[in-house]
Amino acid sequence: NILFNNKGEVKIGDFGLARIINPQIIKKYTNRVVTLWYRAPELLLGETEYGPAIDMWSMGCVFSELLAGSPPFKGKKEPEQVEKIFEKCGTPTEATWPGVTSLPLFNQLNPKTVYPNVLKSFYADNDKVDEYCFDLLSRMLVLDPKKRISVTEALNHEYFTTHQPKMCKPEELPKIEKDSHEYQSRKEFKAKNNALNQQMINNVIVNGCLSGAD
């Protein structure tokens, strides 16, 4: 739900489950929040006391998607989603994520396979991902929410001052002339695909008739 226009203006929508968080007051919330592919591992493992760290995980997923062209973790259901995350980020232990084994769903969803952290290898051939870029991305996608980079730290990261092209004013961004939405894009693709299929069918019929085939 990130909306942007051809003036370089960006807005975030869909605040149906948004909450004002007071760090001094610990509250329990439902862990059934955030679209599955962007859901932080602590939520998947049943955590009900959480804060802005879950949003930083989601932003890490969006950042990765912008860099690679597709979401990094695409599970169909919670167990598969957990495994997709651990396959790239490694299987957590009490040493790397203190308290993880005490989370309500850890024993139920923790994959039998022990995975190493191989996140970096997935961006090895991506020329958009330099050392600064990967450092920011990997710190967003830290399994332990207490070790995950904060909003302030992310905004002050070297990636935004050293990466090329550097930040520019909104009016200097490339202009987008066409409205675009995932649903509309799928609809257009389906229509185009149907048209091509019909064209192929027509060619087969015409060629068959011309050749005298049944």
PDB file of N, CA and C in Angstrom, residues 10 28 76 81 135 177 179 181 188:
ATOM      1  N   VAL A  10       5.075  10.442  -2.337  1.00  0.00           N
ATOM      2  CA  VAL A  10       4.830   9.080  -1.849  1.00  0.00           C
ATOM      3  C   VAL A  10       3.916   9.140  -0.628  1.00  0.00           C
ATOM      4  N   LYS A  28      -0.362  -6.443  24.783  1.00  0.00           N
ATOM      5  CA  LYS A  28      -0.418  -7.626  23.936  1.00  0.00           C
ATOM      6  C   LYS A  28      -1.369  -7.365  22.774  1.00  0.00           C
ATOM      7  N   LYS A  76       2.968 -19.859   1.126  1.00  0.00           N
ATOM      8  CA  LYS A  76       1.518 -19.940   0.934  1.00  0.00           C
ATOM      9  C   LYS A  76       0.781 -19.927   2.269  1.00  0.00           C
ATOM     10  N   GLN A  81       5.939 -20.084   5.148  1.00  0.00           N
ATOM     11  CA  GLN A  81       6.507 -18.747   5.247  1.00  0.00           C
ATOM     12  C   GLN A  81       7.713 -18.733   6.192  1.00  0.00           C
ATOM     13  N   ASP A 135      24.190  -3.957   3.435  1.00  0.00           N
ATOM     14  CA  ASP A 135      24.288  -3.759   4.876  1.00  0.00           C
ATOM     15  C   ASP A 135      22.964  -3.257   5.441  1.00  0.00           C
ATOM     16  N   GLU A 177       3.907   8.294 -16.615  1.00  0.00           N
ATOM     17  CA  GLU A 177       2.763   8.799 -17.369  1.00  0.00           C
ATOM     18  C   GLU A 177       1.546   7.879 -17.310  1.00  0.00           C
ATOM     19  N   ASP A 179      -1.036   5.209 -15.181  1.00  0.00           N
ATOM     20  CA  ASP A 179      -1.489   4.688 -13.899  1.00  0.00           C
ATOM     21  C   ASP A 179      -1.181   3.199 -13.843  1.00  0.00           C
ATOM     22  N   HIS A 181      -1.359  -0.422 -11.278  1.00  0.00           N
ATOM     23  CA  HIS A 181      -1.775  -1.119 -10.071  1.00  0.00           C
ATOM     24  C   HIS A 181      -1.635  -2.600 -10.334  1.00  0.00           C
ATOM     25  N   GLU A 188      -4.604  -6.643 -17.408  1.00  0.00           N
ATOM     26  CA  GLU A 188      -4.105  -6.339 -18.740  1.00  0.00           C
ATOM     27  C   GLU A 188      -3.322  -7.529 -19.304  1.00  0.00           C
TER      28      GLU A 188
END
